[in-house]
Short mmCIF file of C-alpha atoms in Angstrom, two decimals:
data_model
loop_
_atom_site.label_atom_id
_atom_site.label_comp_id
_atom_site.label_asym_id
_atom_site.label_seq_id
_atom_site.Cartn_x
_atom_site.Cartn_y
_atom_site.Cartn_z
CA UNK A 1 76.51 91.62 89.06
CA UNK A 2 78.15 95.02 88.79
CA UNK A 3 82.00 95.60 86.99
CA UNK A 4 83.27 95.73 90.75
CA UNK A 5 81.60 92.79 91.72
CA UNK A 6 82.47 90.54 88.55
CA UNK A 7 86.28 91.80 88.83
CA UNK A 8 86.29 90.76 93.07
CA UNK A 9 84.67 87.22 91.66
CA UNK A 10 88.05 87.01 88.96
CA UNK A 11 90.12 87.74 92.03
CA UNK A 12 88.46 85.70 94.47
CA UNK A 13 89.35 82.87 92.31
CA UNK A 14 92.81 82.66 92.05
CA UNK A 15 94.01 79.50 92.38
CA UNK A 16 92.81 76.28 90.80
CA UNK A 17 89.12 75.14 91.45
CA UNK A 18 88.49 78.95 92.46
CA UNK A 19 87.95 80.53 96.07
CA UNK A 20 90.38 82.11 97.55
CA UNK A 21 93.18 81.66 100.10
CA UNK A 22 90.89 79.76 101.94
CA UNK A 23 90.30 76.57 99.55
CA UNK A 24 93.68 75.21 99.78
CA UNK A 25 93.22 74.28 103.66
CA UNK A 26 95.96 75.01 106.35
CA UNK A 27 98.11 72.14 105.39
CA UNK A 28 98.60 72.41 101.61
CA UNK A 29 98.84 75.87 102.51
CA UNK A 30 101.75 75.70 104.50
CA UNK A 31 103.42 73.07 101.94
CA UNK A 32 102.96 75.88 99.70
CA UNK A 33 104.37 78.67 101.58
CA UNK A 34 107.26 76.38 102.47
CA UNK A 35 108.39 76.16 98.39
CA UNK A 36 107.88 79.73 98.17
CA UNK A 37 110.75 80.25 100.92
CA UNK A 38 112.55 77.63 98.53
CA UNK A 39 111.51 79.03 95.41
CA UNK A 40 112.68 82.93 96.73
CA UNK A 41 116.21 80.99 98.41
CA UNK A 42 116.96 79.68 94.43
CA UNK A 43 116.40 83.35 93.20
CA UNK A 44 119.39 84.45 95.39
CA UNK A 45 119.66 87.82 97.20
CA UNK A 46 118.93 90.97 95.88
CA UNK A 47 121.17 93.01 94.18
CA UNK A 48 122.23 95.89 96.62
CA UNK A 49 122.44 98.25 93.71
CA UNK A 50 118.85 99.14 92.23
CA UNK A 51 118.57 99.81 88.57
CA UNK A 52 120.00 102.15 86.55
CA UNK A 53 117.71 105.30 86.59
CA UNK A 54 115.53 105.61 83.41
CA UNK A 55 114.52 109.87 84.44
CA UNK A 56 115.36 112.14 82.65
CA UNK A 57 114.95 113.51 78.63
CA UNK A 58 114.62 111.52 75.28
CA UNK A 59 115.13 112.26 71.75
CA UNK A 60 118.25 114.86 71.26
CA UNK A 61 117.29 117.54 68.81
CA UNK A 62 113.49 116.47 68.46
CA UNK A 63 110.94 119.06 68.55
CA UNK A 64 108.67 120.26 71.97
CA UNK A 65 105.92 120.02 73.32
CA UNK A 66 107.77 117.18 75.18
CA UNK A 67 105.75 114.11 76.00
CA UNK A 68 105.79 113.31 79.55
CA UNK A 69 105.69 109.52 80.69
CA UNK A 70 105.81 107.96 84.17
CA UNK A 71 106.42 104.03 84.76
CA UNK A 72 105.43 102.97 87.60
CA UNK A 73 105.69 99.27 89.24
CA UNK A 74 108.12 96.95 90.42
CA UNK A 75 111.46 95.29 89.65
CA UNK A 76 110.18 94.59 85.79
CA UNK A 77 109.59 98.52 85.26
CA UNK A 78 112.32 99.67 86.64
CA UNK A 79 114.69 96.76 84.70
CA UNK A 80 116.44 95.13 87.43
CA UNK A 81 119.09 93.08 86.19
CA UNK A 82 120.34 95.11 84.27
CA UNK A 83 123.66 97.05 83.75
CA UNK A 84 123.71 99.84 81.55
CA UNK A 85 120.41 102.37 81.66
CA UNK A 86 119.99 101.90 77.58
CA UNK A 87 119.02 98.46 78.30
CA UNK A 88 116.20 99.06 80.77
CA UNK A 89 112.70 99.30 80.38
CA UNK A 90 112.16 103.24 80.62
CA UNK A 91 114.77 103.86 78.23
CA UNK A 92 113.88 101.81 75.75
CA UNK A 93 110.03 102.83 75.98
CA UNK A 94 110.88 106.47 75.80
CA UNK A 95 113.32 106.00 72.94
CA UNK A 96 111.01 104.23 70.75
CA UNK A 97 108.42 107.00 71.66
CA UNK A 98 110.48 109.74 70.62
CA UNK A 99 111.39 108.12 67.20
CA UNK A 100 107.96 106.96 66.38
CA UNK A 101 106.08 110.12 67.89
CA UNK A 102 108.68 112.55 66.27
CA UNK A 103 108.68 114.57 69.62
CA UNK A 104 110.97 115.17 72.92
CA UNK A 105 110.25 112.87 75.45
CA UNK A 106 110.60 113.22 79.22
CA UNK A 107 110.22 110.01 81.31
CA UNK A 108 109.93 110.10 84.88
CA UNK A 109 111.07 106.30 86.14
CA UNK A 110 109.02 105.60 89.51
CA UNK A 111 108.91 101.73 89.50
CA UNK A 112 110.56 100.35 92.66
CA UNK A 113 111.80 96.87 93.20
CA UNK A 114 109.98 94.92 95.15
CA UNK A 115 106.91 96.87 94.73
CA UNK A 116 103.36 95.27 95.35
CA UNK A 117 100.48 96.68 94.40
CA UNK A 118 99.57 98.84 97.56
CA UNK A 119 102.85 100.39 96.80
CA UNK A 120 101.33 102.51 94.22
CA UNK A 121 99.95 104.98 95.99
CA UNK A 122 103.31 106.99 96.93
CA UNK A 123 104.31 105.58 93.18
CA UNK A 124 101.44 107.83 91.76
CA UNK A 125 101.86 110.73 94.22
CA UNK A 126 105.41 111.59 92.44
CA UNK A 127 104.03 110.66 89.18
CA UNK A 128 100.69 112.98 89.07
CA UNK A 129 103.48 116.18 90.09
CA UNK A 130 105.13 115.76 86.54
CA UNK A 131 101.35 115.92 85.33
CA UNK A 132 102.03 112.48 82.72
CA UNK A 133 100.35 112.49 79.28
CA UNK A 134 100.76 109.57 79.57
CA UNK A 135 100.98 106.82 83.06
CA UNK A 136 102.37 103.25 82.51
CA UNK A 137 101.66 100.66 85.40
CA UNK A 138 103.03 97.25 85.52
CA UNK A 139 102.65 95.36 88.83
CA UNK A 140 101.09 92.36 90.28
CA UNK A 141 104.11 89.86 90.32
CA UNK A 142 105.19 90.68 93.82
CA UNK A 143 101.70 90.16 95.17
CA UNK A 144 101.32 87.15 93.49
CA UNK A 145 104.71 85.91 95.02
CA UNK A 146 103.91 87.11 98.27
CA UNK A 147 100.31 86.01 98.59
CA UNK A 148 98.67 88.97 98.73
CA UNK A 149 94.46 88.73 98.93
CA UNK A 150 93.77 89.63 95.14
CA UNK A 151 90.88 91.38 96.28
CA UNK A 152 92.90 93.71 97.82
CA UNK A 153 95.50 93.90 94.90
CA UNK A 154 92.94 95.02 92.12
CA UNK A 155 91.23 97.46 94.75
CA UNK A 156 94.64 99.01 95.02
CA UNK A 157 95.17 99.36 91.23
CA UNK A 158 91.79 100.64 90.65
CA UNK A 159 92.42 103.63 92.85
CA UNK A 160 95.62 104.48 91.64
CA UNK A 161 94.18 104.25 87.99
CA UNK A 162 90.99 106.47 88.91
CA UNK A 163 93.71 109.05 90.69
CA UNK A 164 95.96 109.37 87.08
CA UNK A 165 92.40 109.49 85.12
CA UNK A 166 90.70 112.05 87.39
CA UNK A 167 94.27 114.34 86.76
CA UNK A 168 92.83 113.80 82.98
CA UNK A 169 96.04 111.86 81.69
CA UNK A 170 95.98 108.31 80.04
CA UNK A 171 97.11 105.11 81.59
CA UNK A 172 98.35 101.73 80.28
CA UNK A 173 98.26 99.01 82.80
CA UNK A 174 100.76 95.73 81.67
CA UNK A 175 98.69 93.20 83.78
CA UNK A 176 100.60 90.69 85.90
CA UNK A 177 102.90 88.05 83.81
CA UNK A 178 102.43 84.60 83.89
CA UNK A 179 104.63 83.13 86.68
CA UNK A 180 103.87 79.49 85.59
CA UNK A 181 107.54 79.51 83.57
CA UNK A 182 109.99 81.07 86.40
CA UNK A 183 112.09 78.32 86.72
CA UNK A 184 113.46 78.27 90.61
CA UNK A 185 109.47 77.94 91.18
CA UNK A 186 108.71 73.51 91.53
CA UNK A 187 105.59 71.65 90.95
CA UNK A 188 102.63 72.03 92.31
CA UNK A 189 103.63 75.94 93.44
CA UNK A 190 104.09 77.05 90.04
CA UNK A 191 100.87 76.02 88.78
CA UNK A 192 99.60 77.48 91.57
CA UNK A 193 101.22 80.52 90.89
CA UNK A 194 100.33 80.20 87.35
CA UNK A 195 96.70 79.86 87.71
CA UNK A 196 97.00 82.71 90.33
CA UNK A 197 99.02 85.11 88.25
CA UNK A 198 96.48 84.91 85.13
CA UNK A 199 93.30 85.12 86.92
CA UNK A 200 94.87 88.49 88.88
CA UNK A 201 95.82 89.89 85.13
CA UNK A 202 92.13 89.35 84.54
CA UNK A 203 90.91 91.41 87.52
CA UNK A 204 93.78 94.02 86.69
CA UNK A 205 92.12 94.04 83.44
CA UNK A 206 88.20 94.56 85.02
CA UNK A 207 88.76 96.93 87.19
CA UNK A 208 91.49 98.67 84.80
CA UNK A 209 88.87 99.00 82.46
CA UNK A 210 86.51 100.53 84.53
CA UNK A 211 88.60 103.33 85.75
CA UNK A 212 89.40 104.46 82.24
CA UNK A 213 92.96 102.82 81.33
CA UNK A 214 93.83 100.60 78.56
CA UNK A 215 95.27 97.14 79.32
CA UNK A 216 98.25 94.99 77.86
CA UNK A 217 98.34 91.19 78.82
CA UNK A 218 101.62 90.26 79.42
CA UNK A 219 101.41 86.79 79.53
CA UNK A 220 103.77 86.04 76.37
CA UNK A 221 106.97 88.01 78.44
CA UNK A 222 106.58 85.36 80.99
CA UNK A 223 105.03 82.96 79.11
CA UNK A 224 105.95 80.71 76.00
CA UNK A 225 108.54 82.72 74.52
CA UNK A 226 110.58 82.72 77.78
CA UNK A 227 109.82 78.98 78.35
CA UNK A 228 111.04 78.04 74.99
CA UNK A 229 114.12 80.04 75.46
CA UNK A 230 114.67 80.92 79.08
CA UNK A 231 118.91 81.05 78.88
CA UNK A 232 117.72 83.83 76.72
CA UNK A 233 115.09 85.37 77.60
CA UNK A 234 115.75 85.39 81.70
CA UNK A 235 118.15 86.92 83.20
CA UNK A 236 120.91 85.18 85.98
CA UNK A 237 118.86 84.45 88.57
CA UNK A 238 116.47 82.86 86.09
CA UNK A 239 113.10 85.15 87.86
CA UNK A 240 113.51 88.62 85.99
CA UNK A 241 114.11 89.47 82.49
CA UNK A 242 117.12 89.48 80.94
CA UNK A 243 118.33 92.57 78.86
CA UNK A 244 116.38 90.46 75.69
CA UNK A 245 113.67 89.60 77.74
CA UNK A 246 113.17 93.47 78.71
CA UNK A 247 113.58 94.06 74.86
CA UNK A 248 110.45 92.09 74.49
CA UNK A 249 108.70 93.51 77.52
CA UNK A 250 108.98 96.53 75.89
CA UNK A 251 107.98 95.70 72.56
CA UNK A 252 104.58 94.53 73.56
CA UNK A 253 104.07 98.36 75.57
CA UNK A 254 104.96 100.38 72.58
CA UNK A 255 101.81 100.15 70.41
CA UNK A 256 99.27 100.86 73.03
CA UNK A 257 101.27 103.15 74.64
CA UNK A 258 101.41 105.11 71.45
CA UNK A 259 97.67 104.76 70.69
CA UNK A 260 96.43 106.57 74.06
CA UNK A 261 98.81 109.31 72.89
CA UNK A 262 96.94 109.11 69.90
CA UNK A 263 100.05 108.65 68.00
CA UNK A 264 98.83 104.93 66.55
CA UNK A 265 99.47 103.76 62.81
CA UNK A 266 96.99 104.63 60.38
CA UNK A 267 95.99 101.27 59.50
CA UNK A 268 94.87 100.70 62.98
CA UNK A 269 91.96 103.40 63.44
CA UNK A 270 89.65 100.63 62.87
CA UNK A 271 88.88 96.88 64.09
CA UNK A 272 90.47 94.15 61.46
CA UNK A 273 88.52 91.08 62.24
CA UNK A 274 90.56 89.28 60.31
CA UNK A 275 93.47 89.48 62.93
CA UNK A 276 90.58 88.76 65.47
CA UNK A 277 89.84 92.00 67.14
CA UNK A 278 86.64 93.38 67.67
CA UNK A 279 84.10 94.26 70.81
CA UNK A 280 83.09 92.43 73.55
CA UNK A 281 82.00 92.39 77.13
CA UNK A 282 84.22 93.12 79.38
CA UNK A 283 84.65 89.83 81.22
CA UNK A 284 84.97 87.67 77.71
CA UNK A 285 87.47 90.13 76.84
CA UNK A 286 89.27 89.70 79.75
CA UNK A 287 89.55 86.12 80.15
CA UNK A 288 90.42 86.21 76.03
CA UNK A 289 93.70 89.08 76.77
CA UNK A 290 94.79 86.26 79.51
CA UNK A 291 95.15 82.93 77.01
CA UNK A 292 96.30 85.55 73.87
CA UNK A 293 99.45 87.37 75.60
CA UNK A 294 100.14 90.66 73.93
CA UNK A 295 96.47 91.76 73.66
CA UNK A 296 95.05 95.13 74.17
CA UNK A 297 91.90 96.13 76.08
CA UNK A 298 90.13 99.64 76.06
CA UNK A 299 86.67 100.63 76.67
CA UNK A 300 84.65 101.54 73.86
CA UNK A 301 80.64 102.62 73.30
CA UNK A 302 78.03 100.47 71.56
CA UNK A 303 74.60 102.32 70.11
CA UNK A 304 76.07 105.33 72.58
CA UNK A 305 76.19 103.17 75.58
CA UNK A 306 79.43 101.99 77.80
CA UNK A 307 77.41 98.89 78.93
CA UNK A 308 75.33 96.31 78.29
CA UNK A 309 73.81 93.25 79.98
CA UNK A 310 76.68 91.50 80.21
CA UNK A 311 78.86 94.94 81.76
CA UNK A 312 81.62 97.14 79.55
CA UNK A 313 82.28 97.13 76.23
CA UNK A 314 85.59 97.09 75.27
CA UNK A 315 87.65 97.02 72.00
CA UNK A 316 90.01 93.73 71.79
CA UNK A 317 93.17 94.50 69.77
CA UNK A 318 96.06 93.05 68.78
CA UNK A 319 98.50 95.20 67.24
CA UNK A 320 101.06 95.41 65.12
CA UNK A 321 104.66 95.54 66.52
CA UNK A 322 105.96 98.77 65.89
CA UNK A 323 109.71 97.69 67.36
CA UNK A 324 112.42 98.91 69.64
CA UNK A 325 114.73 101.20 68.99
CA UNK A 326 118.19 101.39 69.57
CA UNK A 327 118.04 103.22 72.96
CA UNK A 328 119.60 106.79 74.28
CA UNK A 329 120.70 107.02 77.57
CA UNK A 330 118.55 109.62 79.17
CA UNK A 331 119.87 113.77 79.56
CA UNK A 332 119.65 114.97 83.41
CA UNK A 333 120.28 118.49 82.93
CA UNK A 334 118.47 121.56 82.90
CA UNK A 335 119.81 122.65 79.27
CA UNK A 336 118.07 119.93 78.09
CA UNK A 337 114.67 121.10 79.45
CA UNK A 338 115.56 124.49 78.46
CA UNK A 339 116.39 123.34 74.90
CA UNK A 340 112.64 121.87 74.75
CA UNK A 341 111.32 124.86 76.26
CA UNK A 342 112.36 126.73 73.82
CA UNK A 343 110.86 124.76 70.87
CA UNK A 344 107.88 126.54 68.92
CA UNK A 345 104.49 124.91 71.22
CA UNK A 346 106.67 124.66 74.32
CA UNK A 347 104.11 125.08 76.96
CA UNK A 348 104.65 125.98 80.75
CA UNK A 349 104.63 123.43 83.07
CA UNK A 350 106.83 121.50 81.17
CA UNK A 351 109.18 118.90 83.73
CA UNK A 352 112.41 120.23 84.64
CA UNK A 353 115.27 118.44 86.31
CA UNK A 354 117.50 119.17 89.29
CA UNK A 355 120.88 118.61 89.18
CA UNK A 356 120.46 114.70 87.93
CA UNK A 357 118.18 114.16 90.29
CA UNK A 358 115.44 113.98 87.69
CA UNK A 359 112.18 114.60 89.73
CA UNK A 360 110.46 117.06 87.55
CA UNK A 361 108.66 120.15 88.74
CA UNK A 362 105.76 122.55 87.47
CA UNK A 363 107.02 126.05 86.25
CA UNK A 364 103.64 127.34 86.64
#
């Protein structure tokens, strides 16, 4: 079976006893469908205000070349909930890059509430004009929610990912959360939507893989921790984060994304079996990122080779935490780009911004 084929087959089966759509029959179906409308009426209405915008430039008095980072994805990447922009997701990713990279750091925030995963396209189209070192996708919730043909969700991702690769920059894909804890969601829908959720993170993974990214199961953001502690750990309408929860979100991003900017610990340029990383095929790796939250997938070579009978190899990690920090609220202006311009190894092409409105352009 080819990588495609094997990743369609994760899809395919994505609710209990496998198949798809079509092996819960009409009726259970629409029982189903009915506690979503439920489930979605418990969440309340959405907030008319979207989230505070993450764009703009990180680490004040830092040196250039600035790193430039697009998050793209739905109401989790862009931090909806949330009041201030210091406590969303962007900002806190691109503050703890700074500080642990020891460079500027632009951050173009693309995620969109709502967002499924055939979203992405016009997601990537504004990402891929900042030209990103570095591309962070996290999506899958909203397809999960809204019964979208998991077939159809991974092909989605896998173009985007191929899109951001092919512009030669690095992508992280956060696979979809487990939805088996969000409270508002009753028996049997939510382990429905549990079982669904985790086999779509391992098809995100597959075909993530494949395309060249690096994955990060997010299971533990919507899993345990936030069922032991979901006053916490959830925000009001107990279905996205709260400004802790996001905290955590985040913390589980940092590492890898710091690794495909090559700017990982020291202690982590090899395998430690001992913490149980090593390489394996593809699938097995997969399936092992979905019950282990928090785990890190990349593709890796064996004797020279990508593959092997049983498809890609890939290097399982799980590493250390290297922590938020306390987060900046993001500068908007052109002095700020001019400042990094300026910098010894400022390079051209580096994103500008126009008049707050953040969307960054190529000088040449």
């Amino acid at each position: 079976m080819s990588k495609a084929g094997a990743a369609r087959k994760l899809a395919a089966a994505a609710l209990y006893g496998g198949g798809g759509l079509s092996a819960l029959g009409a009726g259970l179906y629409g029982v189903l469908s009915a506690e979503a409308r439920l489930a979605r009426k418990a969440i309340g209405p959405q907030m008319e205000d979207p989230p505070p915008d993450a764009t703009g430039w990180y680490g004040r008095g830092k040196p250039g070349p600035a790193i430039r980072i697009a998050l793209l994805g739905d109401s989790i990447a862009a931090g909806y909930g949330v009041e201030r922009v210091e406590q969303t997701p962007g900002a806190l990713l691109a503050s703890a890059v700074a500080e642990h990279a020891g460079r500027r750091v632009y951050l173009k925030q693309l995620a969109v509430v709502g967002a499924r995963s055939s979203d992405l396209p016009a997601q990537i189209d504004r990402a891929l004009a900042i030209e990103p070192d570095v591309t962070i996708i996290s999506i899958g919730g909203n397809d999960v929610t809204h019964t979208v043909r998991p077939s159809h969700s991974v092909r989605d991702l896998a173009e985007g990912v191929r899109r951001v690769v092919d512009a030669r920059g690095q992508v992280v894909v956060a696979t979809c959360p487990d939805l088996g804890t969000v409270q508002p969601i009753a028996p049997p829908l939510r382990q429905i939507a549990r079982a669904w959720s985790r086999r779509l993170a391992a098809a995100q993974t597959v075909v993530a893989i494949e395309e060249g990214a690096r994955t990060v199961s997010l299971g533990d953001i919507l899993g345990p921790e936030f069922a032991a502690a979901p006053a916490l750990l959830f925000g009001p309408d107990q279905f996205h984060p709260s400004a802790d929860g996001y905290r955590a979100y985040v913390g589980v991003l940092i590492p890898s994304v710091l690794a495909a900017l090559d700017q990982e610990a020291a202690e982590e340029a090899v395998l430690e079996a001992f913490r149980g990383e090593g390489v394996l095929p593809v699938i097995r790796a997969a399936i092992e990122a979905v019950n282990h939250p928090g785990t890190e997938l990349g593709g890796t070579e064996v004797a020279g080779r990508r593959t092997g009978v049983r498809g890609l190899w890939v290097e399982l990690r799980h590493r250390r935490s290297r922590g938020t920090v306390p987060a900046e609220a993001p500068e908007r202006s052109e002095q700020a780009a001019e400042q990094t311009l300026e910098q010894p190894g400022g390079r051209p092409g580096e994103p500008s911004t126009d008049e707050g409105e953040g969307e960054a352009k190529a000088a040449g």
